[in-house]
Amino acid sequence: ALDLGSGLTVQDQQTVYSNLYSYLNYNHSFGGHSIKAQAGYSIEQSKYQYLKGYRKEFTDPSLRELNAGSPSIQSAEGTGNQWGLMSYFGRLNYNFKERYLLEGNVRYDGSTKFDTNNRWGVFPSFSAGWRVTEEPFVKQLNMAWLNNFKLRGSWGKLGNQNIVINNISQNYPYQALLNLTGNYSFDNSSLSSGVAQTALNNPVIQWETVTMTDVGLDLTLFRNFNLTADWYKKRTSDILRQSQVTAIVGLSAPTINDGVVDNTGVELGLSYGNTITGGALSGFTYNLGINVDHNTNKLVKFGQQEIGSYTINQNGQPWNSFYMLQVAGIFQSAAEVQNSPKQYSDNTLPGDLKYKDVNGDGKIDDNDRTIVSGAFPKLNYSFNLSASFKGFDLSAMMQGVYGVKYFVNNWGTIPFVQGAPPTTDWLNRWTPEHPSTTMPRMYWGWSAPQKITRPSTYFLQDGSYLRLKNLVFGYTIPAKVTQKIGVSRLRFYFSGDNLLTITKYRGLDPERNSSGNFLVYPQNKIYSFGVNVTF
């Protein structure tokens, strides 16, 4: 933009990403044996550039070029970064009569984000499957009810090169980088740029590694009932993170490989499908399914505990566990305040939150904070339904989460924060005339005292929900009717997304929200009507 007062600023930024991916396949079968092999190569490159120029004092505002401005007042700046990734990979697959299944993979990856001595990493993986029902001795048992029984297992490693510190991607953490620290005048007539190393570097960092182990089975019974079960363990080790160093060092902490996190879980899938033959419902086809996943997160090796405003990272606990005061109720009288442990140095009044004396020392302070469960859900689940009958078709999918909590504050939880009006919960707030055991006395916006704004279980909400994620209902006109008008298929349908949500969460959307502000823009309900025509 050009303005005679502020001048003209021209800036340009671009990211150029290129990717080359090539592979060679080989297949061969003989005597019940089948072999497949693949070898490949890929390279990725990304380059970012930014350039900005400024000049002031333009004699003619119609001349929208930097050179048309006076050079007496001008500035220029620019930056850029780039990274690259090169990979060699291969796969070998063996199959014997669909009975024994074996596969091996290997990757050899090199990243510019590591020093040349640690740039490359080898990441293998293996899997095996045994279809028991294909064994001759099982077939001889003549178990017509057992249609498929497969045991399988896998183990593998993958590398991670993405280094994110304070939500900023890092491309050169192994190098000693110099940063511009400002301009300095030495002779009162000219400016000289100053640079300095502001962060410690670590030349020996290497790939972060994810090791995955999975054991499972697949069953088909009575041709209609399907069961899939898996146990898995995902271990992330040599985590790329900032070192825990004291501020007395004077420089930002270097990136290191340290830490181990485990995610262990069980997945279960059940489905049943059938088509009715005979009777009034002959031709009615339906399928029902349910999927359940339980996952446990654990910091196996982390280092010194790190405490945030309402979270803690500590060995043996889930990542970013809730760490806060526990609310024991609401003070109802001055006598109750007098006979309870002192709440920090607060001027505690009837109607204020009452915190629990966890350590039993007769006073409430930060030492009474404790770990509270709920940072990760206890269960993720979904339901699927599909059916069709005489041209009508119906499909629905429901999904849900159980046992998760969200820490939500500010907008909506403290009245009048940044102009947000109180929620209807505050109609039941504590007052001397109408004492409440569910809502404390009301305080105003950002000026609310710490006795209500301290991180506590008061701000934890149950984020469990069950949602009708998608529903489709349609009708297809019989072919004998549509063919008369030259149409091979004509279907009318209705589709809806996010139609129904069952939850105790008091916010707008438990699926979209996470710990943070109470008010987050929700997902939309979508209603669609359409026609499918095939000629």
Coordinates of C-alpha atoms in Angstrom, one line a residue:
A1 CA 0.0 0.0 0.0
L2 CA 1.1 3.6 -0.7
D3 CA 0.4 6.6 1.5
L4 CA 2.2 9.9 1.3
G5 CA 2.5 10.0 5.1
S6 CA 3.6 6.5 5.7
G7 CA 5.3 5.7 2.4
L8 CA 5.3 2.4 0.5
T9 CA 6.1 -1.0 1.7
V10 CA 6.6 -3.9 -0.7
Q11 CA 7.1 -7.4 0.6
D12 CA 7.3 -10.9 -1.0
Q13 CA 7.4 -14.3 0.6
Q14 CA 7.3 -17.7 -1.0
T15 CA 7.8 -21.4 -0.1
V16 CA 8.9 -23.7 -2.8
Y17 CA 8.4 -27.4 -2.0
S18 CA 9.6 -30.1 -4.4
N19 CA 9.3 -33.9 -4.1
L20 CA 10.6 -36.7 -6.3
Y21 CA 9.3 -40.2 -5.6
S22 CA 10.2 -43.3 -7.6
Y23 CA 10.0 -47.0 -7.0
L24 CA 10.4 -50.4 -8.8
N25 CA 8.2 -53.4 -8.2
Y26 CA 8.8 -57.1 -8.8
N27 CA 6.2 -59.9 -8.5
H28 CA 6.7 -63.6 -9.0
S29 CA 4.5 -66.6 -8.1
F30 CA 5.4 -70.3 -8.3
G31 CA 4.0 -73.5 -6.7
G32 CA 1.8 -71.7 -4.2
H33 CA 4.5 -69.2 -3.3
S34 CA 4.2 -65.6 -4.0
I35 CA 7.0 -63.0 -3.7
K36 CA 6.7 -59.3 -4.1
A37 CA 9.6 -56.9 -3.8
Q38 CA 9.9 -53.1 -4.0
A39 CA 12.8 -50.7 -4.0
G40 CA 12.5 -46.9 -4.0
Y41 CA 14.0 -43.6 -3.7
S42 CA 12.6 -40.2 -2.7
I43 CA 13.9 -36.7 -2.0
E44 CA 12.1 -33.7 -0.5
Q45 CA 13.2 -30.1 -0.4
S46 CA 11.6 -27.0 1.0
K47 CA 12.9 -23.4 0.7
Y48 CA 11.3 -20.3 2.2
Q49 CA 12.3 -16.8 1.3
Y50 CA 11.1 -13.4 2.6
L51 CA 12.0 -9.9 1.3
K52 CA 10.6 -6.6 2.4
G53 CA 11.5 -3.0 1.3
Y54 CA 10.3 0.4 2.4
R55 CA 10.7 4.0 1.2
K56 CA 9.1 7.3 2.2
E57 CA 8.6 10.7 0.6
F58 CA 7.0 10.0 -2.8
T59 CA 6.5 13.0 -5.0
D60 CA 3.7 11.3 -7.0
P61 CA 1.4 8.8 -5.3
S62 CA 0.6 7.2 -8.6
L63 CA 4.2 5.9 -8.9
R64 CA 3.8 2.7 -6.9
E65 CA 7.4 1.5 -7.1
L66 CA 10.1 1.7 -4.5
N67 CA 12.5 3.5 -6.7
A68 CA 10.1 6.4 -7.0
G69 CA 10.6 7.2 -3.3
S70 CA 13.4 9.1 -1.7
P71 CA 16.4 7.0 -0.7
S72 CA 16.9 9.2 2.4
I73 CA 14.3 7.3 4.4
Q74 CA 14.3 3.6 3.4
S75 CA 14.8 0.2 4.9
A76 CA 15.1 -3.4 3.7
E77 CA 15.0 -6.8 5.4
G78 CA 14.8 -10.4 4.4
T79 CA 15.3 -13.9 5.6
G80 CA 15.1 -17.5 4.4
N81 CA 15.4 -21.1 5.5
Q82 CA 15.4 -24.5 3.9
W83 CA 15.6 -28.2 4.7
G84 CA 15.8 -31.4 2.8
L85 CA 15.1 -35.1 3.3
M86 CA 16.5 -38.0 1.2
S87 CA 15.2 -41.6 1.6
Y88 CA 16.0 -45.1 0.3
F89 CA 13.4 -47.7 1.0
G90 CA 12.6 -51.4 0.3
R91 CA 10.0 -54.0 0.9
L92 CA 9.9 -57.8 0.6
N93 CA 6.6 -59.6 0.8
Y94 CA 6.1 -63.4 1.0
N95 CA 2.8 -65.3 0.7
F96 CA 2.3 -69.1 0.8
K97 CA -1.2 -70.1 -0.3
E98 CA -2.7 -67.2 1.7
R99 CA -1.7 -69.2 4.8
Y100 CA 1.6 -67.7 5.8
L101 CA 2.1 -64.0 5.3
L102 CA 5.5 -62.3 5.9
E103 CA 6.7 -58.8 5.1
G104 CA 9.8 -56.9 5.8
N105 CA 10.5 -53.2 5.3
V106 CA 13.5 -51.0 5.7
R107 CA 14.0 -47.2 5.3
Y108 CA 17.3 -45.3 5.2
D109 CA 16.6 -41.6 5.8
G110 CA 18.8 -38.6 5.8
S111 CA 17.8 -35.1 7.0
T112 CA 19.6 -31.8 6.8
K113 CA 18.3 -31.0 10.3
F114 CA 21.1 -33.1 11.7
D115 CA 24.9 -32.9 11.5
T116 CA 26.5 -35.0 8.8
N117 CA 27.8 -37.4 11.4
N118 CA 24.2 -38.2 12.6
R119 CA 22.2 -37.3 9.5
W120 CA 21.2 -40.9 8.5
G121 CA 19.0 -43.4 10.3
V122 CA 18.0 -47.0 9.5
F123 CA 14.4 -47.9 10.3
P124 CA 13.3 -51.5 9.8
S125 CA 9.8 -53.1 10.3
F126 CA 8.5 -56.6 10.1
S127 CA 5.0 -58.2 10.1
A128 CA 3.7 -61.8 10.0
G129 CA 0.3 -63.4 9.6
W130 CA -1.0 -66.9 10.0
R131 CA -4.4 -67.8 8.6
V132 CA -5.2 -70.7 10.7
T133 CA -8.4 -71.6 8.8
E134 CA -6.2 -72.3 5.7
E135 CA -4.4 -75.1 7.4
P136 CA -5.4 -78.6 6.1
F137 CA -5.9 -79.9 9.6
V138 CA -8.4 -77.2 10.4
K139 CA -10.3 -77.8 7.2
Q140 CA -10.6 -81.4 8.1
L141 CA -12.4 -80.5 11.3
N142 CA -15.3 -79.3 9.1
M143 CA -16.1 -76.3 11.4
A144 CA -18.6 -74.6 9.1
W145 CA -19.1 -71.9 11.7
L146 CA -15.5 -70.8 11.6
N147 CA -15.0 -69.0 8.3
N148 CA -11.8 -67.1 9.0
F149 CA -9.2 -67.1 11.8
K150 CA -6.1 -65.1 11.4
L151 CA -3.3 -64.3 13.9
R152 CA -0.9 -61.4 13.1
G153 CA 1.8 -59.4 14.6
S154 CA 4.1 -56.6 13.7
W155 CA 7.1 -54.6 14.9
G156 CA 8.7 -51.6 13.4
K157 CA 10.6 -48.3 13.8
L158 CA 10.1 -45.0 12.2
G159 CA 12.2 -41.8 12.6
N160 CA 11.0 -38.2 13.3
Q161 CA 13.1 -35.2 12.1
N162 CA 10.5 -32.5 13.0
I163 CA 11.9 -30.3 15.8
V164 CA 9.4 -27.9 17.3
I165 CA 10.4 -25.6 20.1
N166 CA 7.9 -23.1 21.5
N167 CA 5.6 -23.9 18.6
I168 CA 8.3 -22.9 16.1
S169 CA 9.8 -25.4 13.7
Q170 CA 13.6 -25.6 13.9
N171 CA 15.8 -26.3 10.9
Y172 CA 19.3 -25.8 12.2
P173 CA 19.4 -26.7 16.0
Y174 CA 22.8 -28.5 15.6
Q175 CA 24.5 -25.4 14.4
A176 CA 25.8 -22.4 16.4
L177 CA 23.6 -19.7 14.9
L178 CA 24.2 -15.9 15.2
N179 CA 21.2 -13.7 15.6
L180 CA 21.0 -10.0 14.9
T181 CA 20.9 -8.2 18.2
G182 CA 20.5 -4.6 17.0
N183 CA 22.4 -1.7 15.6
Y184 CA 25.1 0.2 17.4
S185 CA 26.8 3.5 16.9
F186 CA 30.5 3.7 17.5
D187 CA 31.4 7.1 16.1
N188 CA 28.1 8.9 16.3
S189 CA 27.8 9.0 12.5
S190 CA 27.1 5.4 11.3
L191 CA 25.4 2.3 12.6
S192 CA 26.9 -1.1 12.7
S193 CA 24.9 -4.4 13.1
G194 CA 25.6 -6.5 16.1
V195 CA 25.2 -10.3 16.2
A196 CA 25.5 -12.9 18.9
Q197 CA 24.8 -16.5 19.7
T198 CA 21.6 -16.5 21.7
A199 CA 21.0 -20.2 22.0
L200 CA 23.2 -23.2 22.7
N201 CA 23.6 -25.7 19.9
N202 CA 24.0 -29.4 20.1
P203 CA 25.9 -31.0 17.1
V204 CA 25.2 -34.6 18.2
I205 CA 21.4 -34.7 18.1
Q206 CA 19.9 -37.5 16.0
W207 CA 16.6 -38.9 14.8
E208 CA 13.7 -39.3 17.3
T209 CA 12.5 -42.8 17.1
V210 CA 9.0 -44.4 17.3
T211 CA 8.9 -48.1 17.9
M212 CA 5.5 -49.8 17.4
T213 CA 4.5 -53.3 18.4
D214 CA 1.1 -54.8 17.6
V215 CA -0.5 -58.2 18.1
G216 CA -3.9 -59.0 16.8
L217 CA -6.5 -61.4 15.5
D218 CA -9.2 -61.4 12.9
L219 CA -12.3 -63.7 13.2
T220 CA -15.3 -64.4 11.0
L221 CA -18.0 -66.6 12.5
F222 CA -21.1 -67.9 10.9
R223 CA -20.2 -65.8 7.8
N224 CA -21.8 -62.8 9.3
F225 CA -20.0 -61.9 12.5
N226 CA -16.6 -60.3 12.3
L227 CA -14.2 -59.6 15.2
T228 CA -11.0 -57.6 15.1
A229 CA -8.8 -57.3 18.2
D230 CA -5.4 -55.6 18.7
W231 CA -3.0 -54.9 21.5
Y232 CA -0.4 -52.3 20.7
K233 CA 2.5 -50.4 22.3
K234 CA 3.9 -47.3 20.8
R235 CA 7.2 -46.1 22.4
T236 CA 8.7 -42.7 21.4
S237 CA 12.3 -42.4 22.5
D238 CA 15.2 -40.0 22.0
I239 CA 12.6 -37.3 21.9
L240 CA 13.8 -34.0 20.3
R241 CA 13.2 -31.4 23.0
Q242 CA 14.9 -28.5 24.8
S243 CA 17.3 -29.4 27.6
Q244 CA 16.3 -28.6 31.1
V245 CA 19.0 -26.0 32.0
T246 CA 18.9 -23.2 34.5
A247 CA 18.5 -19.6 33.3
I248 CA 21.8 -18.7 34.9
V249 CA 23.4 -20.1 31.7
G250 CA 22.4 -16.9 29.9
L251 CA 21.5 -18.6 26.6
S252 CA 18.5 -20.5 25.4
A253 CA 18.6 -24.3 26.1
P254 CA 19.9 -26.5 23.3
T255 CA 17.9 -29.2 21.6
I256 CA 18.7 -32.7 22.9
N257 CA 17.6 -36.3 22.5
D258 CA 16.0 -37.2 25.8
G259 CA 12.8 -38.8 27.1
V260 CA 10.7 -41.9 26.6
V261 CA 6.9 -41.8 26.2
D262 CA 4.7 -45.0 26.0
N263 CA 1.2 -45.2 24.5
T264 CA -0.3 -48.7 25.2
G265 CA -3.8 -49.7 24.2
V266 CA -6.4 -52.1 23.1
E267 CA -8.6 -51.8 20.0
L268 CA -11.7 -53.9 19.4
G269 CA -14.0 -54.0 16.4
L270 CA -17.2 -55.9 16.1
S271 CA -19.6 -56.1 13.2
Y272 CA -22.5 -58.1 12.1
G273 CA -24.2 -58.1 8.6
N274 CA -26.9 -60.2 7.0
T275 CA -29.6 -60.3 4.3
I276 CA -33.0 -61.6 5.2
T277 CA -34.4 -64.2 2.8
G278 CA -38.1 -65.1 2.9
G279 CA -41.0 -63.5 4.5
A280 CA -42.2 -59.9 4.4
L281 CA -38.7 -58.5 5.0
S282 CA -37.1 -60.6 2.3
G283 CA -34.2 -58.7 0.7
F284 CA -33.7 -56.5 3.8
T285 CA -29.9 -56.0 4.2
Y286 CA -28.3 -54.6 7.2
N287 CA -24.9 -54.2 8.9
L288 CA -24.1 -53.1 12.5
G289 CA -20.6 -52.3 13.8
I290 CA -18.9 -51.0 16.9
N291 CA -15.3 -49.9 17.5
V292 CA -13.7 -49.3 20.9
D293 CA -10.2 -48.0 21.7
H294 CA -8.6 -47.7 25.1
N295 CA -5.2 -46.0 25.3
T296 CA -2.9 -45.3 28.2
N297 CA -0.2 -42.6 28.0
K298 CA 2.8 -42.6 30.3
L299 CA 6.0 -40.6 30.7
V300 CA 8.6 -43.3 31.2
K301 CA 11.6 -41.0 31.2
F302 CA 11.3 -37.3 31.3
G303 CA 13.9 -35.8 33.7
Q304 CA 13.0 -33.1 36.3
Q305 CA 9.3 -32.5 36.7
E306 CA 8.0 -29.4 34.9
I307 CA 5.0 -27.5 36.3
G308 CA 2.9 -25.3 34.1
S309 CA 0.0 -23.1 35.1
Y310 CA -2.3 -26.1 35.4
T311 CA -0.3 -29.1 34.1
I312 CA 2.7 -31.2 35.2
N313 CA 5.1 -33.4 33.4
Q314 CA 6.4 -36.1 35.8
N315 CA 7.9 -39.6 35.4
G316 CA 5.2 -42.2 35.6
Q317 CA 2.3 -39.9 34.8
P318 CA 0.6 -39.0 31.5
W319 CA 1.9 -36.2 29.4
N320 CA 0.6 -32.8 30.6
S321 CA -1.4 -34.2 33.5
F322 CA -3.7 -31.8 35.2
Y323 CA -2.0 -30.3 38.3
M324 CA -4.2 -28.0 40.3
L325 CA -6.1 -27.2 43.5
Q326 CA -9.1 -29.3 44.4
V327 CA -12.3 -27.5 45.1
A328 CA -14.1 -28.9 48.2
G329 CA -17.1 -26.7 48.0
I330 CA -18.3 -23.2 48.5
F331 CA -18.0 -21.3 51.8
Q332 CA -21.5 -20.8 53.2
S333 CA -20.9 -18.6 56.3
A334 CA -18.2 -16.5 58.1
A335 CA -18.0 -19.3 60.7
E336 CA -17.1 -21.8 58.1
V337 CA -14.4 -19.5 56.8
Q338 CA -13.0 -19.0 60.3
N339 CA -12.9 -22.7 61.1
S340 CA -11.3 -23.8 57.8
P341 CA -7.6 -23.7 56.7
K342 CA -6.4 -20.3 55.7
Q343 CA -6.8 -19.9 51.9
Y344 CA -3.5 -18.3 50.8
S345 CA -3.5 -14.7 51.9
D346 CA -7.0 -14.1 50.5
N347 CA -9.7 -12.1 52.0
T348 CA -12.0 -15.1 52.0
L349 CA -15.7 -14.4 52.1
P350 CA -18.8 -16.5 52.2
G351 CA -19.6 -17.6 48.6
D352 CA -15.9 -18.0 47.7
L353 CA -14.5 -21.3 46.5
K354 CA -13.2 -23.6 49.3
Y355 CA -10.0 -25.4 48.4
K356 CA -9.0 -28.8 49.8
D357 CA -6.0 -29.1 52.3
V358 CA -4.4 -31.9 50.4
N359 CA -1.1 -32.2 52.4
G360 CA -2.9 -31.6 55.8
D361 CA -0.7 -28.7 57.0
G362 CA -3.6 -26.5 58.0
K363 CA -3.2 -24.0 55.2
I364 CA -4.0 -23.7 51.5
D365 CA -1.1 -22.8 49.2
D366 CA 0.6 -24.1 46.1
N367 CA 1.8 -27.2 47.9
D368 CA -1.8 -28.4 47.9
R369 CA -1.9 -28.7 44.2
T370 CA -2.3 -32.4 43.1
I371 CA -2.5 -34.5 40.0
V372 CA -6.0 -34.9 38.6
S373 CA -6.9 -37.5 36.1
G374 CA -8.7 -36.8 32.8
A375 CA -6.1 -35.3 30.5
F376 CA -6.6 -38.3 28.2
P377 CA -9.9 -40.1 27.5
K378 CA -10.5 -43.5 29.0
L379 CA -12.4 -44.6 25.9
N380 CA -12.9 -43.7 22.3
Y381 CA -15.7 -45.4 20.5
S382 CA -17.9 -45.4 17.4
F383 CA -21.1 -47.1 16.0
N384 CA -21.9 -47.8 12.4
L385 CA -25.2 -48.7 10.9
S386 CA -26.3 -49.3 7.3
A387 CA -29.4 -50.9 5.9
S388 CA -31.3 -51.1 2.6
F389 CA -34.7 -52.4 1.6
K390 CA -36.8 -52.1 -1.6
G391 CA -35.0 -49.0 -2.8
F392 CA -34.6 -47.3 0.5
D393 CA -31.1 -47.0 2.1
L394 CA -29.9 -45.7 5.4
S395 CA -26.5 -45.2 6.9
A396 CA -25.4 -43.6 10.2
M397 CA -22.2 -43.1 12.1
M398 CA -22.0 -42.2 15.8
Q399 CA -18.8 -41.4 17.6
G400 CA -18.0 -40.6 21.2
V401 CA -15.4 -40.1 23.9
Y402 CA -15.6 -41.1 27.5
G403 CA -13.6 -40.0 30.5
V404 CA -11.9 -36.9 29.3
K405 CA -11.8 -33.5 31.0
Y406 CA -11.1 -30.0 29.7
F407 CA -9.6 -27.2 31.6
V408 CA -11.6 -24.2 30.4
N409 CA -11.5 -20.6 31.8
N410 CA -11.7 -16.9 30.9
W411 CA -14.5 -16.3 28.3
G412 CA -17.7 -17.7 29.6
T413 CA -16.4 -19.0 33.0
I414 CA -15.6 -15.6 34.6
P415 CA -18.4 -13.1 33.9
F416 CA -17.6 -10.1 31.7
V417 CA -14.1 -11.2 30.7
Q418 CA -13.4 -9.1 27.6
G419 CA -17.0 -8.2 27.5
A420 CA -18.4 -11.8 27.5
P421 CA -21.8 -11.9 29.2
P422 CA -22.4 -14.4 32.1
T423 CA -23.7 -17.8 31.2
T424 CA -27.0 -18.9 32.6
D425 CA -25.2 -20.9 35.3
W426 CA -24.6 -17.6 37.1
L427 CA -28.3 -17.2 37.6
N428 CA -27.7 -19.7 40.5
R429 CA -24.7 -17.8 41.9
W430 CA -24.1 -17.5 45.6
T431 CA -25.7 -14.5 47.2
P432 CA -26.4 -13.8 50.9
E433 CA -30.1 -14.1 50.1
H434 CA -29.8 -17.2 48.0
P435 CA -26.8 -19.3 49.1
S436 CA -25.6 -21.8 46.4
T437 CA -23.5 -24.9 46.7
T438 CA -22.8 -25.1 43.0
M439 CA -21.9 -21.5 41.8
P440 CA -19.7 -19.1 43.8
R441 CA -20.2 -15.4 44.3
M442 CA -19.7 -13.4 41.1
Y443 CA -16.6 -11.3 40.4
W444 CA -16.0 -9.0 37.5
G445 CA -13.9 -9.9 34.4
W446 CA -10.1 -9.5 34.4
S447 CA -10.3 -7.7 37.8
A448 CA -11.6 -10.9 39.5
P449 CA -9.4 -11.8 42.5
Q450 CA -7.0 -14.8 42.5
K451 CA -9.2 -16.7 44.9
I452 CA -11.5 -17.6 42.0
T453 CA -9.1 -17.5 39.1
R454 CA -6.4 -19.9 40.4
P455 CA -6.3 -23.1 38.4
S456 CA -8.5 -25.6 40.2
T457 CA -11.0 -28.4 39.5
Y458 CA -13.6 -25.7 39.4
F459 CA -12.5 -25.1 35.8
L460 CA -12.5 -28.8 34.8
Q461 CA -15.4 -29.9 32.8
D462 CA -16.5 -33.3 31.6
G463 CA -15.8 -33.5 27.9
S464 CA -17.4 -36.9 27.3
Y465 CA -19.9 -37.0 24.5
L466 CA -21.8 -39.2 22.0
R467 CA -22.5 -37.5 18.6
L468 CA -24.5 -38.5 15.6
K469 CA -21.7 -37.6 13.2
N470 CA -23.4 -38.4 9.9
L471 CA -26.8 -39.7 8.7
V472 CA -27.8 -40.5 5.1
F473 CA -31.2 -41.5 4.0
G474 CA -32.0 -42.2 0.4
Y475 CA -34.5 -43.7 -2.0
T476 CA -33.7 -45.1 -5.5
I477 CA -36.5 -45.1 -8.0
P478 CA -37.1 -48.6 -9.4
A479 CA -35.2 -49.2 -12.6
K480 CA -38.3 -50.2 -14.6
V481 CA -39.6 -46.7 -14.0
T482 CA -36.4 -44.7 -14.7
Q483 CA -35.6 -46.6 -17.9
K484 CA -38.8 -45.3 -19.4
I485 CA -37.3 -41.8 -19.2
G486 CA -33.8 -42.8 -20.4
V487 CA -32.2 -42.8 -16.9
S488 CA -30.4 -45.9 -15.6
R489 CA -30.5 -44.8 -12.0
L490 CA -32.3 -42.0 -10.1
R491 CA -31.8 -41.6 -6.3
F492 CA -33.0 -38.9 -3.9
Y493 CA -31.3 -38.5 -0.6
F494 CA -30.9 -36.5 2.6
S495 CA -27.6 -36.1 4.4
G496 CA -26.9 -34.5 7.8
D497 CA -23.7 -33.9 9.8
N498 CA -23.4 -33.3 13.6
L499 CA -27.2 -33.6 14.0
L500 CA -27.3 -34.7 17.6
T501 CA -24.9 -34.5 20.6
I502 CA -25.4 -36.0 24.0
T503 CA -23.0 -34.5 26.6
K504 CA -22.7 -32.9 30.0
Y505 CA -20.2 -30.4 28.6
R506 CA -21.5 -26.9 29.1
G507 CA -19.5 -25.3 26.3
L508 CA -20.4 -25.1 22.6
D509 CA -18.7 -28.2 21.2
P510 CA -16.9 -31.0 23.2
E511 CA -15.4 -32.5 20.0
R512 CA -13.7 -29.3 18.9
N513 CA -12.7 -28.0 22.3
S514 CA -9.6 -28.8 24.2
S515 CA -8.0 -27.3 27.3
G516 CA -8.0 -23.5 27.0
N517 CA -10.7 -20.9 26.5
F518 CA -14.3 -22.0 27.3
L519 CA -15.7 -20.5 24.1
V520 CA -14.5 -22.1 20.9
Y521 CA -16.4 -21.8 17.6
P522 CA -18.3 -25.1 17.2
Q523 CA -18.6 -27.4 14.2
N524 CA -21.6 -26.6 12.0
K525 CA -24.7 -28.7 11.7
I526 CA -25.1 -29.4 8.0
Y527 CA -28.4 -30.5 6.2
S528 CA -28.1 -31.5 2.6
F529 CA -30.7 -32.7 0.0
G530 CA -29.6 -34.0 -3.3
V531 CA -30.3 -36.1 -6.4
N532 CA -28.0 -38.7 -8.0
V533 CA -28.7 -39.3 -11.7
T534 CA -26.9 -41.9 -13.9
F535 CA -27.7 -42.0 -17.6

